[in-house]
PDB file of C-alpha atoms in Angstrom:
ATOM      1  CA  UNK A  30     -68.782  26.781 -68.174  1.00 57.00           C
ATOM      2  CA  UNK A  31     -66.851  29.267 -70.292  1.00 62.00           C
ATOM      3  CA  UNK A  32     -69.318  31.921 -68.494  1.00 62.00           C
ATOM      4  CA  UNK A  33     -68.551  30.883 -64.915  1.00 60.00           C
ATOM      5  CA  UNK A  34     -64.526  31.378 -66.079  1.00 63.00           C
ATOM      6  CA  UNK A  35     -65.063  34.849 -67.353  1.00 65.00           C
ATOM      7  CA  UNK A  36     -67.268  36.296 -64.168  1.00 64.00           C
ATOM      8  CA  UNK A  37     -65.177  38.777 -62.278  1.00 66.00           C
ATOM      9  CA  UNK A  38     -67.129  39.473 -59.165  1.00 72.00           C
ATOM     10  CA  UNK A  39     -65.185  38.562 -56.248  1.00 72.00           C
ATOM     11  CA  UNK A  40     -65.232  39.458 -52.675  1.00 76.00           C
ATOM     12  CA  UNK A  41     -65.742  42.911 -51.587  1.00 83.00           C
ATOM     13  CA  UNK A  42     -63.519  43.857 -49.078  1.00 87.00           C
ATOM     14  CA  UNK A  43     -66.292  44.148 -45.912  1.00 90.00           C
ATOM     15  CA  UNK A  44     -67.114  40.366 -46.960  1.00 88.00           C
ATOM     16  CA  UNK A  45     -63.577  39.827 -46.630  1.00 90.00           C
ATOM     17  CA  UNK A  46     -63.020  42.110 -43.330  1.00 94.00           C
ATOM     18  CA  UNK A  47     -66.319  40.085 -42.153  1.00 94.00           C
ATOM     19  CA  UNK A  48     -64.969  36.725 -42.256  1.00 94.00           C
ATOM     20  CA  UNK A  49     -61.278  37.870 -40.543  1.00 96.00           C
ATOM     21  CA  UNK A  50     -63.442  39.432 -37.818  1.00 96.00           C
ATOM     22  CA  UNK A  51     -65.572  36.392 -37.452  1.00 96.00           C
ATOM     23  CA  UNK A  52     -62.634  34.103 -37.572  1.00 97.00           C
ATOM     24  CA  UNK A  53     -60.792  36.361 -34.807  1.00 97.00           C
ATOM     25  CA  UNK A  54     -63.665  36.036 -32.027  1.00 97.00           C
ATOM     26  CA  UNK A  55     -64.020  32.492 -32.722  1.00 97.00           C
ATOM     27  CA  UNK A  56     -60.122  31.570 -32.078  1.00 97.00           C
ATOM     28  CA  UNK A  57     -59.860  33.987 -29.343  1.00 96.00           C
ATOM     29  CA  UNK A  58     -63.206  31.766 -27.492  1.00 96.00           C
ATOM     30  CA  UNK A  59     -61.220  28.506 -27.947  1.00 96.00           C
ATOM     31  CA  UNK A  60     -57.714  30.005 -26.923  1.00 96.00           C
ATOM     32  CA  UNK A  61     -59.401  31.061 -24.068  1.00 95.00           C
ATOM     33  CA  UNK A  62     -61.182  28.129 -23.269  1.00 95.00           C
ATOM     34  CA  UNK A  63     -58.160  25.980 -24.049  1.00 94.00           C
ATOM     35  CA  UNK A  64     -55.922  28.557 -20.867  1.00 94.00           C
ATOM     36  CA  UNK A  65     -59.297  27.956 -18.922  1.00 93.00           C
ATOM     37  CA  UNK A  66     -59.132  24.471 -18.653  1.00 93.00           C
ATOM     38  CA  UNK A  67     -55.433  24.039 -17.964  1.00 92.00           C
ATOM     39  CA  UNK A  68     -55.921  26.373 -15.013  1.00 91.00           C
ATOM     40  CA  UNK A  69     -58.684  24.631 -13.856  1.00 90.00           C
ATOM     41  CA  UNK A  70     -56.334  20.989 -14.616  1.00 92.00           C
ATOM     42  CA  UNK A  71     -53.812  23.023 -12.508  1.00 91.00           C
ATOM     43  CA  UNK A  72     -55.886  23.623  -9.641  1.00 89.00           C
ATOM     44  CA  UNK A  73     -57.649  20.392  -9.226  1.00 90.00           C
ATOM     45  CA  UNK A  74     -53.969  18.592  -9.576  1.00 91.00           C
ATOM     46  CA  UNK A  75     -52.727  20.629  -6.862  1.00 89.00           C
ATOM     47  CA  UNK A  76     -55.548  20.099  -4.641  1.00 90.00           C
ATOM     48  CA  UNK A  77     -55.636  16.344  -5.207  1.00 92.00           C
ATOM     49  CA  UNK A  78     -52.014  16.326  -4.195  1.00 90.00           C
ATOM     50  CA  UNK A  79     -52.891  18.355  -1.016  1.00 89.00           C
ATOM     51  CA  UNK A  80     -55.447  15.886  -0.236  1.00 90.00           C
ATOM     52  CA  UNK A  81     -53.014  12.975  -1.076  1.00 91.00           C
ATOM     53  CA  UNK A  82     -50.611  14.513   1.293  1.00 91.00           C
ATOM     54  CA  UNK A  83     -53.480  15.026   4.173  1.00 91.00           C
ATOM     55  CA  UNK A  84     -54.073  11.359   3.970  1.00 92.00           C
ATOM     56  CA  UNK A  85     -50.231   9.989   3.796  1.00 91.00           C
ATOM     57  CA  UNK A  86     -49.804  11.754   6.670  1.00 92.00           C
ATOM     58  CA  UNK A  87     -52.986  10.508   8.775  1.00 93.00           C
ATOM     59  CA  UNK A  88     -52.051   6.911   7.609  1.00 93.00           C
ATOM     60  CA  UNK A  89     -48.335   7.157   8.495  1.00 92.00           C
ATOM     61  CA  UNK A  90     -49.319   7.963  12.223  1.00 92.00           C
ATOM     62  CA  UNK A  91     -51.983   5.340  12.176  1.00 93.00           C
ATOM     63  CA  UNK A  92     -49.402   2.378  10.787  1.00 93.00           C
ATOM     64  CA  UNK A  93     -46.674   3.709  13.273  1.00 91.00           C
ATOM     65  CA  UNK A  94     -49.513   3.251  16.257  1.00 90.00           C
ATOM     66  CA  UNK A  95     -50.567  -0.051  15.085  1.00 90.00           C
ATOM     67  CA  UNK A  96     -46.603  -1.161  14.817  1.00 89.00           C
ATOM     68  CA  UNK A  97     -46.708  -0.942  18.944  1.00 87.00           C
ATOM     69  CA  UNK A  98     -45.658   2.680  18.908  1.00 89.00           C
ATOM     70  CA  UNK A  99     -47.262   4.413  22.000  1.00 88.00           C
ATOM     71  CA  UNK A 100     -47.352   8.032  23.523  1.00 89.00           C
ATOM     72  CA  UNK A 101     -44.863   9.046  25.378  1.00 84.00           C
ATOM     73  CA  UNK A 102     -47.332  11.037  27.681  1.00 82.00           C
ATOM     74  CA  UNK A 103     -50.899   9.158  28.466  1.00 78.00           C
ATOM     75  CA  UNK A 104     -52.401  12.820  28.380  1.00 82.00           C
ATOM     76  CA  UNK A 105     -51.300  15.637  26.359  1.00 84.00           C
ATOM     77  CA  UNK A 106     -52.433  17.966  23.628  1.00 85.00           C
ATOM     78  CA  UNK A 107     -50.628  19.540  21.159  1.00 89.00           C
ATOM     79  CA  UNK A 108     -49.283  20.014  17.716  1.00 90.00           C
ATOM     80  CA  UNK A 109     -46.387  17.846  18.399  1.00 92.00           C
ATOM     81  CA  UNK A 110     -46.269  13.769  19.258  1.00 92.00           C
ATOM     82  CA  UNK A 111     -44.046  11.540  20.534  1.00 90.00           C
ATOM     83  CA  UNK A 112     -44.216   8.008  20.026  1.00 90.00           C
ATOM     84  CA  UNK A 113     -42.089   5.553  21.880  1.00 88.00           C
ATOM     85  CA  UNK A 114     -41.931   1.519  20.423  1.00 86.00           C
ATOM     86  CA  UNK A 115     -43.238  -0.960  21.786  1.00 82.00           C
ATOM     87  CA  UNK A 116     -39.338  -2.413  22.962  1.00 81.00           C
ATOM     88  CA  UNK A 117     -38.356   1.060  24.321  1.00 79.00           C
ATOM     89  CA  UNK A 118     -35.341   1.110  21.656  1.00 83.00           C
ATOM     90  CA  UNK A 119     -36.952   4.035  19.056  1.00 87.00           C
ATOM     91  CA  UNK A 120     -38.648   7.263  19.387  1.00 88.00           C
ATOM     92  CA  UNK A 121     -40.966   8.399  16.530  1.00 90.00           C
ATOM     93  CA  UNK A 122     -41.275  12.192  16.480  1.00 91.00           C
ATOM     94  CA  UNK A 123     -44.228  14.306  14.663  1.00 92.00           C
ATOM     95  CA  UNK A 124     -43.298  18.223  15.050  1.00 92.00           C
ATOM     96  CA  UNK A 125     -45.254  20.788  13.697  1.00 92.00           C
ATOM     97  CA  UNK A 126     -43.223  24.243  12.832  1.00 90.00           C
ATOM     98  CA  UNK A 127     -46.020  26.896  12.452  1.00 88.00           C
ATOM     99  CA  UNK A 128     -43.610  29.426  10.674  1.00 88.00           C
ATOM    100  CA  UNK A 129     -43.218  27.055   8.077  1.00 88.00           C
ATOM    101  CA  UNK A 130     -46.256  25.156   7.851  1.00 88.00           C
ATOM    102  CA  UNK A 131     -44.575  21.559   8.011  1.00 88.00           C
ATOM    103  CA  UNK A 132     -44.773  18.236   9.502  1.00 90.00           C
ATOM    104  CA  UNK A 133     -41.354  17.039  10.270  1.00 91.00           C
ATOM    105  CA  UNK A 134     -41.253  13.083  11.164  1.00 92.00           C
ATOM    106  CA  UNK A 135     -38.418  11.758  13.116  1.00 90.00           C
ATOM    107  CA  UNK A 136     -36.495   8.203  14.176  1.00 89.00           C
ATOM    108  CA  UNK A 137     -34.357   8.524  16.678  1.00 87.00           C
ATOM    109  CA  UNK A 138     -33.020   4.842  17.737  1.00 86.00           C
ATOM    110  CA  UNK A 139     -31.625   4.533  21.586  1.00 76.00           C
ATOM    111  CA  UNK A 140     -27.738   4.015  21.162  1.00 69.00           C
ATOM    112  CA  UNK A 141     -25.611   1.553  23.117  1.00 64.00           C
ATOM    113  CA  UNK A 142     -25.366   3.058  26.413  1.00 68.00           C
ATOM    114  CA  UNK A 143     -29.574   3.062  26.444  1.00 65.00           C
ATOM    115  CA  UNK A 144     -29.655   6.733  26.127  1.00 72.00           C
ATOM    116  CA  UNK A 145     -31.192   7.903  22.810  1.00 68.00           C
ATOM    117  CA  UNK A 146     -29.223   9.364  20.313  1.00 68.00           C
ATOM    118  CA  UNK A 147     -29.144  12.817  19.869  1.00 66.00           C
ATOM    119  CA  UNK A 148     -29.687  13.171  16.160  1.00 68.00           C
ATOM    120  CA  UNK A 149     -32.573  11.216  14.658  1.00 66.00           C
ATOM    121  CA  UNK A 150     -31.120   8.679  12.387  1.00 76.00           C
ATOM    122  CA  UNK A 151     -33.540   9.181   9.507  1.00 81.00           C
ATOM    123  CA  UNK A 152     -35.989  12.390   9.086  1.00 81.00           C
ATOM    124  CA  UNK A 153     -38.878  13.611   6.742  1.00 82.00           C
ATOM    125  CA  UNK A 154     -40.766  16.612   6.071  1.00 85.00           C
ATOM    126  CA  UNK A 155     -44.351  16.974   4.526  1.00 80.00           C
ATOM    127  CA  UNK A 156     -44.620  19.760   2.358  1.00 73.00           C
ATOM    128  CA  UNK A 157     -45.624  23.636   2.984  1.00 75.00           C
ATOM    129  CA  UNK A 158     -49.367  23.090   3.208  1.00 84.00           C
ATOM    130  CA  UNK A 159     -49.625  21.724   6.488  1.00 90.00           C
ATOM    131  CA  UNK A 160     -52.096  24.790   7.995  1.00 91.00           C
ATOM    132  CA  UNK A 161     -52.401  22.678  11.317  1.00 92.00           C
ATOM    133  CA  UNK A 162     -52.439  19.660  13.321  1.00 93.00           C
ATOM    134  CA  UNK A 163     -53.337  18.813  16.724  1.00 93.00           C
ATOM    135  CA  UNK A 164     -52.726  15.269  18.981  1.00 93.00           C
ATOM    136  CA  UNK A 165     -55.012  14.954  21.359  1.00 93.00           C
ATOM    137  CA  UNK A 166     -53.840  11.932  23.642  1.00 92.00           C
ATOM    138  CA  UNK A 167     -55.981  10.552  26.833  1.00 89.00           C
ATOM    139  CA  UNK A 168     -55.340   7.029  27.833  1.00 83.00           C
ATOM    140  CA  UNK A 169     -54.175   5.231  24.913  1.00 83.00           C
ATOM    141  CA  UNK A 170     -56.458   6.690  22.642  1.00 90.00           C
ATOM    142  CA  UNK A 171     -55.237   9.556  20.069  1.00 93.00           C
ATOM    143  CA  UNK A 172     -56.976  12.048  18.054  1.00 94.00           C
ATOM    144  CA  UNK A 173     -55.218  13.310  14.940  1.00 94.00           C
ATOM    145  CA  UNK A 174     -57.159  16.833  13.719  1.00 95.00           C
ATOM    146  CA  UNK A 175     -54.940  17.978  10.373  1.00 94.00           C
ATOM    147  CA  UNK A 176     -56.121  21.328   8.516  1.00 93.00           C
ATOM    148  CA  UNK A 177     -54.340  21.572   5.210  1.00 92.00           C
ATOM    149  CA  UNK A 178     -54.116  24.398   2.834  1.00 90.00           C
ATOM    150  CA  UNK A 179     -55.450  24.087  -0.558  1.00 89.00           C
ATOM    151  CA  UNK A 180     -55.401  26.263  -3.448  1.00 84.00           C
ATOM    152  CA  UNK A 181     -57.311  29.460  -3.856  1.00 81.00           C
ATOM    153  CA  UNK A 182     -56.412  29.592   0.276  1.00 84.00           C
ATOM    154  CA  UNK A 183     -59.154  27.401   1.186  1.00 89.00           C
ATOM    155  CA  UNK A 184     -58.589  24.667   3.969  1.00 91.00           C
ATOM    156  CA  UNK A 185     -59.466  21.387   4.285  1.00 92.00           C
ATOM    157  CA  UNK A 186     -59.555  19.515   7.844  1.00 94.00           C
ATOM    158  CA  UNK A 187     -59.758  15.529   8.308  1.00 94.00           C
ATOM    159  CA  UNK A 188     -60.111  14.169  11.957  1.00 94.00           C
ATOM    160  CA  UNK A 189     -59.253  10.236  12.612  1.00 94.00           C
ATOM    161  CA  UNK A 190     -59.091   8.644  16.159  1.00 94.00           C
ATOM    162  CA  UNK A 191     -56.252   5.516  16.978  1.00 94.00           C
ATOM    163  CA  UNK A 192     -56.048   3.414  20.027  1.00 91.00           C
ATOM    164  CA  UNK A 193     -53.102   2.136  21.211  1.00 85.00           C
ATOM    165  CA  UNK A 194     -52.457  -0.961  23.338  1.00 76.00           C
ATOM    166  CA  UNK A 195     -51.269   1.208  26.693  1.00 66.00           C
ATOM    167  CA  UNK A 196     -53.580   2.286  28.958  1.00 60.00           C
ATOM    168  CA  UNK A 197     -53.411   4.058  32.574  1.00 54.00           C
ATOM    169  CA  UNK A 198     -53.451   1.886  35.503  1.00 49.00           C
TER     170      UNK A 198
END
């Protein structure tokens, strides 16, 4: 034991440099692993809430439809909708603004002299990643086409097809 005590070989100073080097290239692997996957996190969050988005706002024209909301036009196509209800007191409008890549909805209720109002009463917008959408109406049947923009400025386009209750004659 008392020989152990006494030995005075110790590291040499390229052991020493060895092991810092070593220790270097292995933290800089995980650091960059670790900035890897919260990009990656990143992206996949944003495009899940892109997608989310895409099908809030196929589902919010479907419900409105199937609450007795119908075209105001038995034939159009276009990237803006009207929808009139079912008692001819409310107006639901979809507009699409290209510069800004939005979905605006709209409720505008009819006022007392039967006329509707000329400012909606309650309004929302969908976010900037609206790329395009497109009604197609033809006799009480409408097709929604919506191209979103994901990340890394890829797109993503759903199609869904509602039927309404009116009909030409």
């Amino acid at each position: 034991m008392h020989k152990w005590l006494k030995n005075e070989k110790g590291l040499t100073l390229v052991e020493v440099t060895g092991v810092l080097v070593l220790s270097v290239i292995i933290l800089g692997f995980l650091i960059y692993m670790l900035n890897y996957s919260n990009m990656s996190l990143k992206q996949v969050s944003a495009r899940e809430q892109t997608l989310q988005q895409s099908r809030d706002i196929m589902s919010h024209v479907v419900k409105t439809v199937r609450k007795g909301y119908a075209p105001a036009s038995l034939i159009s196509s276009s990237s803006n909708l009207r929808l009139v209800s079912a008692g001819n007191d409310e107006v639901v409008d979809y507009i699409y603004n290209s510069a800004s890549k939005s979905l605006t909805v709209s409720y505008t209720p009819k006022d007392a002299s039967g006329t509707f109002a000329a400012s909606p009463s309650s309004s929302f917008t969908y976010a900037d990643t609206v790329q395009a959408i497109l009604f197609d109406v033809n006799d009480g049947r409408i097709e929604i086409t919506l191209t979103m923009q994901l990340p890394n400025h890829l797109t993503k386009t759903t199609s869904t097809v509602v039927y309404t209750t009116q009909r030409n004659s």
